[in-house]
């Protein structure tokens, strides 16, 4: 939908301040509805600032396609996110766990966001944000600065269907915005992602055991077939959620090779 400055649906001035689109007089709204695996469908609103950009995005992702990237550039995404983070009470438009619950830390540690599951942020995250931004986060968020930093990095750099993004979003809303409603939704999504992997692996292993009991256990060819079946099942889940294999990948791989 095309909107012009001064109209109801034109982006708020404070969101555009100091951005490359600060002086824009026109904007185009793009609504995209997606569903990742077993998670509920969600609709996202994005603004672009030229008709050419809007038409290009529409042509690239027709109905039924699978978006592989965010429509915003990383520079625009980072600016938008930082403007919103300066007013966390605005939120992002989502029974939660506990801030010390190990699941979110485990996910972020395995994804390389932290050096260890409860250690400091990884060198890659720190270098991506830069020393000035790290100093700003420390000044703004105090002891929770690392949670804000992880959230910003994941929001800009990772698919929003990835377990790391979901875990970082949960921690951000639980600890910083204190929006338990949003935190609860992200917590549920994180548990769904984990349960999906565990259920798929359990079914594949049970199938292997039954096949072994039927007398094919000694067959090299049968063992190879069962192994491939397990890997295929896990691959289906991984394709739905590209970062999923970062979740306890070693333990899942060990199960696959039994």
JSON list of C-alpha atoms in Angstrom, two decimals, residues 4-171:
[
{"chain": "A", "resi": 4, "resn": "UNK", "atom": "CA", "xyz": [2.78, 9.67, 1.76]},
{"chain": "A", "resi": 5, "resn": "UNK", "atom": "CA", "xyz": [4.30, 11.73, 4.57]},
{"chain": "A", "resi": 6, "resn": "UNK", "atom": "CA", "xyz": [1.68, 13.18, 6.87]},
{"chain": "A", "resi": 7, "resn": "UNK", "atom": "CA", "xyz": [-0.80, 10.35, 6.31]},
{"chain": "A", "resi": 8, "resn": "UNK", "atom": "CA", "xyz": [-1.88, 7.99, 9.08]},
{"chain": "A", "resi": 9, "resn": "UNK", "atom": "CA", "xyz": [0.16, 4.97, 8.04]},
{"chain": "A", "resi": 10, "resn": "UNK", "atom": "CA", "xyz": [3.40, 6.76, 7.14]},
{"chain": "A", "resi": 11, "resn": "UNK", "atom": "CA", "xyz": [6.32, 5.63, 9.38]},
{"chain": "A", "resi": 12, "resn": "UNK", "atom": "CA", "xyz": [6.75, 7.69, 12.54]},
{"chain": "A", "resi": 13, "resn": "UNK", "atom": "CA", "xyz": [9.37, 10.44, 12.27]},
{"chain": "A", "resi": 14, "resn": "UNK", "atom": "CA", "xyz": [11.39, 9.13, 15.22]},
{"chain": "A", "resi": 15, "resn": "UNK", "atom": "CA", "xyz": [11.86, 5.79, 13.43]},
{"chain": "A", "resi": 16, "resn": "UNK", "atom": "CA", "xyz": [13.36, 7.51, 10.38]},
{"chain": "A", "resi": 17, "resn": "UNK", "atom": "CA", "xyz": [15.57, 10.02, 12.17]},
{"chain": "A", "resi": 18, "resn": "UNK", "atom": "CA", "xyz": [19.25, 9.75, 11.20]},
{"chain": "A", "resi": 19, "resn": "UNK", "atom": "CA", "xyz": [18.48, 7.00, 8.69]},
{"chain": "A", "resi": 20, "resn": "UNK", "atom": "CA", "xyz": [19.06, 6.90, 4.94]},
{"chain": "A", "resi": 21, "resn": "UNK", "atom": "CA", "xyz": [15.29, 7.44, 4.51]},
{"chain": "A", "resi": 22, "resn": "UNK", "atom": "CA", "xyz": [14.97, 10.40, 6.89]},
{"chain": "A", "resi": 23, "resn": "UNK", "atom": "CA", "xyz": [13.78, 12.76, 4.11]},
{"chain": "A", "resi": 24, "resn": "UNK", "atom": "CA", "xyz": [11.52, 10.27, 2.33]},
{"chain": "A", "resi": 25, "resn": "UNK", "atom": "CA", "xyz": [8.14, 11.67, 1.23]},
{"chain": "A", "resi": 26, "resn": "UNK", "atom": "CA", "xyz": [6.66, 8.35, 0.12]},
{"chain": "A", "resi": 27, "resn": "UNK", "atom": "CA", "xyz": [6.61, 4.81, 1.47]},
{"chain": "A", "resi": 28, "resn": "UNK", "atom": "CA", "xyz": [5.16, 1.46, 0.46]},
{"chain": "A", "resi": 29, "resn": "UNK", "atom": "CA", "xyz": [3.78, -0.99, 3.03]},
{"chain": "A", "resi": 30, "resn": "UNK", "atom": "CA", "xyz": [4.50, -4.70, 2.44]},
{"chain": "A", "resi": 31, "resn": "UNK", "atom": "CA", "xyz": [2.52, -7.28, 4.40]},
{"chain": "A", "resi": 32, "resn": "UNK", "atom": "CA", "xyz": [3.96, -10.81, 4.41]},
{"chain": "A", "resi": 33, "resn": "UNK", "atom": "CA", "xyz": [2.35, -13.80, 6.10]},
{"chain": "A", "resi": 34, "resn": "UNK", "atom": "CA", "xyz": [4.61, -16.76, 6.82]},
{"chain": "A", "resi": 35, "resn": "UNK", "atom": "CA", "xyz": [4.61, -19.96, 8.81]},
{"chain": "A", "resi": 36, "resn": "UNK", "atom": "CA", "xyz": [7.77, -21.72, 10.02]},
{"chain": "A", "resi": 37, "resn": "UNK", "atom": "CA", "xyz": [7.35, -25.45, 10.64]},
{"chain": "A", "resi": 38, "resn": "UNK", "atom": "CA", "xyz": [4.82, -26.04, 13.41]},
{"chain": "A", "resi": 39, "resn": "UNK", "atom": "CA", "xyz": [4.81, -22.44, 14.61]},
{"chain": "A", "resi": 40, "resn": "UNK", "atom": "CA", "xyz": [1.64, -20.32, 14.13]},
{"chain": "A", "resi": 41, "resn": "UNK", "atom": "CA", "xyz": [1.34, -18.18, 11.01]},
{"chain": "A", "resi": 42, "resn": "UNK", "atom": "CA", "xyz": [2.35, -14.56, 11.52]},
{"chain": "A", "resi": 43, "resn": "UNK", "atom": "CA", "xyz": [2.02, -11.38, 9.47]},
{"chain": "A", "resi": 44, "resn": "UNK", "atom": "CA", "xyz": [4.83, -8.86, 9.33]},
{"chain": "A", "resi": 45, "resn": "UNK", "atom": "CA", "xyz": [4.65, -5.26, 8.14]},
{"chain": "A", "resi": 46, "resn": "UNK", "atom": "CA", "xyz": [7.65, -3.82, 6.33]},
{"chain": "A", "resi": 47, "resn": "UNK", "atom": "CA", "xyz": [8.20, -0.42, 4.73]},
{"chain": "A", "resi": 48, "resn": "UNK", "atom": "CA", "xyz": [10.25, 0.30, 1.61]},
{"chain": "A", "resi": 49, "resn": "UNK", "atom": "CA", "xyz": [10.76, 3.74, 0.19]},
{"chain": "A", "resi": 50, "resn": "UNK", "atom": "CA", "xyz": [10.51, 3.34, -3.56]},
{"chain": "A", "resi": 51, "resn": "UNK", "atom": "CA", "xyz": [7.95, 1.72, -5.85]},
{"chain": "A", "resi": 52, "resn": "UNK", "atom": "CA", "xyz": [10.80, -0.11, -7.56]},
{"chain": "A", "resi": 53, "resn": "UNK", "atom": "CA", "xyz": [11.78, -1.81, -4.27]},
{"chain": "A", "resi": 54, "resn": "UNK", "atom": "CA", "xyz": [8.15, -2.75, -3.56]},
{"chain": "A", "resi": 55, "resn": "UNK", "atom": "CA", "xyz": [7.62, -4.27, -7.02]},
{"chain": "A", "resi": 56, "resn": "UNK", "atom": "CA", "xyz": [10.93, -6.13, -6.85]},
{"chain": "A", "resi": 57, "resn": "UNK", "atom": "CA", "xyz": [10.03, -7.71, -3.50]},
{"chain": "A", "resi": 58, "resn": "UNK", "atom": "CA", "xyz": [6.56, -8.65, -4.74]},
{"chain": "A", "resi": 59, "resn": "UNK", "atom": "CA", "xyz": [8.01, -10.28, -7.85]},
{"chain": "A", "resi": 60, "resn": "UNK", "atom": "CA", "xyz": [10.66, -12.14, -5.88]},
{"chain": "A", "resi": 61, "resn": "UNK", "atom": "CA", "xyz": [8.24, -13.63, -3.37]},
{"chain": "A", "resi": 62, "resn": "UNK", "atom": "CA", "xyz": [4.85, -14.44, -4.94]},
{"chain": "A", "resi": 63, "resn": "UNK", "atom": "CA", "xyz": [2.14, -16.22, -2.93]},
{"chain": "A", "resi": 64, "resn": "UNK", "atom": "CA", "xyz": [3.32, -19.71, -1.97]},
{"chain": "A", "resi": 65, "resn": "UNK", "atom": "CA", "xyz": [7.03, -18.87, -2.06]},
{"chain": "A", "resi": 66, "resn": "UNK", "atom": "CA", "xyz": [9.44, -19.12, 0.85]},
{"chain": "A", "resi": 67, "resn": "UNK", "atom": "CA", "xyz": [11.22, -15.85, 1.74]},
{"chain": "A", "resi": 68, "resn": "UNK", "atom": "CA", "xyz": [14.89, -16.52, 2.38]},
{"chain": "A", "resi": 69, "resn": "UNK", "atom": "CA", "xyz": [15.84, -13.10, 3.69]},
{"chain": "A", "resi": 70, "resn": "UNK", "atom": "CA", "xyz": [14.42, -10.01, 5.33]},
{"chain": "A", "resi": 71, "resn": "UNK", "atom": "CA", "xyz": [13.18, -7.36, 2.88]},
{"chain": "A", "resi": 72, "resn": "UNK", "atom": "CA", "xyz": [15.12, -4.64, 4.70]},
{"chain": "A", "resi": 73, "resn": "UNK", "atom": "CA", "xyz": [18.83, -4.10, 4.17]},
{"chain": "A", "resi": 74, "resn": "UNK", "atom": "CA", "xyz": [21.01, -4.87, 7.19]},
{"chain": "A", "resi": 75, "resn": "UNK", "atom": "CA", "xyz": [21.74, -1.16, 7.55]},
{"chain": "A", "resi": 76, "resn": "UNK", "atom": "CA", "xyz": [18.02, -0.29, 7.61]},
{"chain": "A", "resi": 77, "resn": "UNK", "atom": "CA", "xyz": [17.22, -3.25, 9.87]},
{"chain": "A", "resi": 78, "resn": "UNK", "atom": "CA", "xyz": [19.89, -2.25, 12.36]},
{"chain": "A", "resi": 79, "resn": "UNK", "atom": "CA", "xyz": [18.71, 1.39, 12.41]},
{"chain": "A", "resi": 80, "resn": "UNK", "atom": "CA", "xyz": [15.06, 0.40, 12.89]},
{"chain": "A", "resi": 81, "resn": "UNK", "atom": "CA", "xyz": [15.90, -2.05, 15.66]},
{"chain": "A", "resi": 82, "resn": "UNK", "atom": "CA", "xyz": [18.05, 0.43, 17.57]},
{"chain": "A", "resi": 83, "resn": "UNK", "atom": "CA", "xyz": [15.34, 3.09, 17.40]},
{"chain": "A", "resi": 84, "resn": "UNK", "atom": "CA", "xyz": [12.80, 0.67, 18.85]},
{"chain": "A", "resi": 85, "resn": "UNK", "atom": "CA", "xyz": [15.24, -0.52, 21.52]},
{"chain": "A", "resi": 86, "resn": "UNK", "atom": "CA", "xyz": [15.53, 3.06, 22.79]},
{"chain": "A", "resi": 87, "resn": "UNK", "atom": "CA", "xyz": [11.86, 2.81, 23.75]},
{"chain": "A", "resi": 88, "resn": "UNK", "atom": "CA", "xyz": [11.45, -0.81, 24.87]},
{"chain": "A", "resi": 89, "resn": "UNK", "atom": "CA", "xyz": [7.97, -0.16, 26.23]},
{"chain": "A", "resi": 90, "resn": "UNK", "atom": "CA", "xyz": [6.75, -0.08, 22.63]},
{"chain": "A", "resi": 91, "resn": "UNK", "atom": "CA", "xyz": [7.62, -3.75, 22.20]},
{"chain": "A", "resi": 92, "resn": "UNK", "atom": "CA", "xyz": [7.56, -5.57, 18.88]},
{"chain": "A", "resi": 93, "resn": "UNK", "atom": "CA", "xyz": [3.97, -6.22, 18.65]},
{"chain": "A", "resi": 94, "resn": "UNK", "atom": "CA", "xyz": [4.30, -11.26, 21.39]},
{"chain": "A", "resi": 95, "resn": "UNK", "atom": "CA", "xyz": [3.17, -19.14, 30.82]},
{"chain": "A", "resi": 96, "resn": "UNK", "atom": "CA", "xyz": [6.88, -18.15, 30.03]},
{"chain": "A", "resi": 97, "resn": "UNK", "atom": "CA", "xyz": [10.02, -19.71, 31.38]},
{"chain": "A", "resi": 98, "resn": "UNK", "atom": "CA", "xyz": [12.42, -18.25, 33.90]},
{"chain": "A", "resi": 99, "resn": "UNK", "atom": "CA", "xyz": [15.27, -15.90, 33.07]},
{"chain": "A", "resi": 100, "resn": "UNK", "atom": "CA", "xyz": [17.69, -18.47, 34.48]},
{"chain": "A", "resi": 101, "resn": "UNK", "atom": "CA", "xyz": [16.10, -21.35, 32.56]},
{"chain": "A", "resi": 102, "resn": "UNK", "atom": "CA", "xyz": [19.01, -23.19, 30.91]},
{"chain": "A", "resi": 103, "resn": "UNK", "atom": "CA", "xyz": [17.22, -23.92, 27.62]},
{"chain": "A", "resi": 104, "resn": "UNK", "atom": "CA", "xyz": [17.65, -20.42, 26.17]},
{"chain": "A", "resi": 105, "resn": "UNK", "atom": "CA", "xyz": [21.29, -20.26, 27.32]},
{"chain": "A", "resi": 106, "resn": "UNK", "atom": "CA", "xyz": [21.93, -23.72, 25.87]},
{"chain": "A", "resi": 107, "resn": "UNK", "atom": "CA", "xyz": [20.52, -22.69, 22.48]},
{"chain": "A", "resi": 108, "resn": "UNK", "atom": "CA", "xyz": [22.49, -19.45, 22.31]},
{"chain": "A", "resi": 109, "resn": "UNK", "atom": "CA", "xyz": [25.68, -21.15, 23.48]},
{"chain": "A", "resi": 110, "resn": "UNK", "atom": "CA", "xyz": [25.37, -23.94, 20.92]},
{"chain": "A", "resi": 111, "resn": "UNK", "atom": "CA", "xyz": [24.68, -21.36, 18.20]},
{"chain": "A", "resi": 112, "resn": "UNK", "atom": "CA", "xyz": [27.92, -19.53, 18.98]},
{"chain": "A", "resi": 113, "resn": "UNK", "atom": "CA", "xyz": [26.30, -16.36, 20.30]},
{"chain": "A", "resi": 114, "resn": "UNK", "atom": "CA", "xyz": [28.07, -16.91, 23.62]},
{"chain": "A", "resi": 115, "resn": "UNK", "atom": "CA", "xyz": [31.52, -18.43, 23.98]},
{"chain": "A", "resi": 116, "resn": "UNK", "atom": "CA", "xyz": [30.00, -21.02, 26.29]},
{"chain": "A", "resi": 117, "resn": "UNK", "atom": "CA", "xyz": [26.46, -21.67, 27.44]},
{"chain": "A", "resi": 118, "resn": "UNK", "atom": "CA", "xyz": [26.87, -19.30, 30.39]},
{"chain": "A", "resi": 119, "resn": "UNK", "atom": "CA", "xyz": [30.02, -17.52, 29.23]},
{"chain": "A", "resi": 120, "resn": "UNK", "atom": "CA", "xyz": [30.65, -14.09, 27.71]},
{"chain": "A", "resi": 121, "resn": "UNK", "atom": "CA", "xyz": [29.43, -13.05, 24.27]},
{"chain": "A", "resi": 122, "resn": "UNK", "atom": "CA", "xyz": [31.42, -14.49, 21.39]},
{"chain": "A", "resi": 123, "resn": "UNK", "atom": "CA", "xyz": [34.11, -12.49, 19.64]},
{"chain": "A", "resi": 124, "resn": "UNK", "atom": "CA", "xyz": [32.05, -12.57, 16.43]},
{"chain": "A", "resi": 125, "resn": "UNK", "atom": "CA", "xyz": [29.08, -10.85, 18.11]},
{"chain": "A", "resi": 126, "resn": "UNK", "atom": "CA", "xyz": [31.28, -8.21, 19.77]},
{"chain": "A", "resi": 127, "resn": "UNK", "atom": "CA", "xyz": [33.11, -7.42, 16.53]},
{"chain": "A", "resi": 128, "resn": "UNK", "atom": "CA", "xyz": [29.83, -7.28, 14.60]},
{"chain": "A", "resi": 129, "resn": "UNK", "atom": "CA", "xyz": [28.39, -4.65, 16.95]},
{"chain": "A", "resi": 130, "resn": "UNK", "atom": "CA", "xyz": [31.58, -2.65, 17.33]},
{"chain": "A", "resi": 131, "resn": "UNK", "atom": "CA", "xyz": [33.07, -1.01, 20.45]},
{"chain": "A", "resi": 132, "resn": "UNK", "atom": "CA", "xyz": [30.90, 2.13, 20.29]},
{"chain": "A", "resi": 133, "resn": "UNK", "atom": "CA", "xyz": [27.67, 0.16, 20.17]},
{"chain": "A", "resi": 134, "resn": "UNK", "atom": "CA", "xyz": [28.83, -2.15, 22.95]},
{"chain": "A", "resi": 135, "resn": "UNK", "atom": "CA", "xyz": [29.55, 0.91, 25.11]},
{"chain": "A", "resi": 136, "resn": "UNK", "atom": "CA", "xyz": [26.07, 2.28, 24.36]},
{"chain": "A", "resi": 137, "resn": "UNK", "atom": "CA", "xyz": [24.44, -1.01, 25.33]},
{"chain": "A", "resi": 138, "resn": "UNK", "atom": "CA", "xyz": [26.39, -1.18, 28.61]},
{"chain": "A", "resi": 139, "resn": "UNK", "atom": "CA", "xyz": [25.37, 2.37, 29.48]},
{"chain": "A", "resi": 140, "resn": "UNK", "atom": "CA", "xyz": [21.71, 1.78, 28.55]},
{"chain": "A", "resi": 141, "resn": "UNK", "atom": "CA", "xyz": [21.07, -1.71, 29.89]},
{"chain": "A", "resi": 142, "resn": "UNK", "atom": "CA", "xyz": [23.63, -2.15, 32.65]},
{"chain": "A", "resi": 143, "resn": "UNK", "atom": "CA", "xyz": [24.07, -5.79, 33.70]},
{"chain": "A", "resi": 144, "resn": "UNK", "atom": "CA", "xyz": [21.63, -6.89, 30.98]},
{"chain": "A", "resi": 145, "resn": "UNK", "atom": "CA", "xyz": [23.66, -5.37, 28.16]},
{"chain": "A", "resi": 146, "resn": "UNK", "atom": "CA", "xyz": [24.77, -8.78, 26.88]},
{"chain": "A", "resi": 147, "resn": "UNK", "atom": "CA", "xyz": [21.12, -9.86, 26.48]},
{"chain": "A", "resi": 148, "resn": "UNK", "atom": "CA", "xyz": [20.39, -6.72, 24.43]},
{"chain": "A", "resi": 149, "resn": "UNK", "atom": "CA", "xyz": [23.55, -7.29, 22.38]},
{"chain": "A", "resi": 150, "resn": "UNK", "atom": "CA", "xyz": [22.65, -10.92, 21.62]},
{"chain": "A", "resi": 151, "resn": "UNK", "atom": "CA", "xyz": [19.12, -9.86, 20.63]},
{"chain": "A", "resi": 152, "resn": "UNK", "atom": "CA", "xyz": [20.38, -7.14, 18.27]},
{"chain": "A", "resi": 153, "resn": "UNK", "atom": "CA", "xyz": [22.89, -9.46, 16.63]},
{"chain": "A", "resi": 154, "resn": "UNK", "atom": "CA", "xyz": [20.34, -12.25, 16.14]},
{"chain": "A", "resi": 155, "resn": "UNK", "atom": "CA", "xyz": [17.64, -9.86, 14.90]},
{"chain": "A", "resi": 156, "resn": "UNK", "atom": "CA", "xyz": [19.88, -8.44, 12.18]},
{"chain": "A", "resi": 157, "resn": "UNK", "atom": "CA", "xyz": [22.07, -11.41, 11.24]},
{"chain": "A", "resi": 158, "resn": "UNK", "atom": "CA", "xyz": [19.96, -14.57, 11.65]},
{"chain": "A", "resi": 159, "resn": "UNK", "atom": "CA", "xyz": [16.72, -15.93, 10.15]},
{"chain": "A", "resi": 160, "resn": "UNK", "atom": "CA", "xyz": [13.83, -15.10, 12.44]},
{"chain": "A", "resi": 161, "resn": "UNK", "atom": "CA", "xyz": [12.82, -18.77, 12.36]},
{"chain": "A", "resi": 162, "resn": "UNK", "atom": "CA", "xyz": [16.14, -19.83, 13.87]},
{"chain": "A", "resi": 163, "resn": "UNK", "atom": "CA", "xyz": [16.27, -21.20, 17.43]},
{"chain": "A", "resi": 164, "resn": "UNK", "atom": "CA", "xyz": [18.95, -18.65, 18.35]},
{"chain": "A", "resi": 165, "resn": "UNK", "atom": "CA", "xyz": [16.73, -15.72, 17.34]},
{"chain": "A", "resi": 166, "resn": "UNK", "atom": "CA", "xyz": [13.77, -17.17, 19.25]},
{"chain": "A", "resi": 167, "resn": "UNK", "atom": "CA", "xyz": [15.92, -17.75, 22.37]},
{"chain": "A", "resi": 168, "resn": "UNK", "atom": "CA", "xyz": [17.43, -14.23, 22.20]},
{"chain": "A", "resi": 169, "resn": "UNK", "atom": "CA", "xyz": [13.96, -12.68, 21.72]},
{"chain": "A", "resi": 170, "resn": "UNK", "atom": "CA", "xyz": [12.64, -14.58, 24.74]},
{"chain": "A", "resi": 171, "resn": "UNK", "atom": "CA", "xyz": [15.47, -13.32, 26.95]}
]
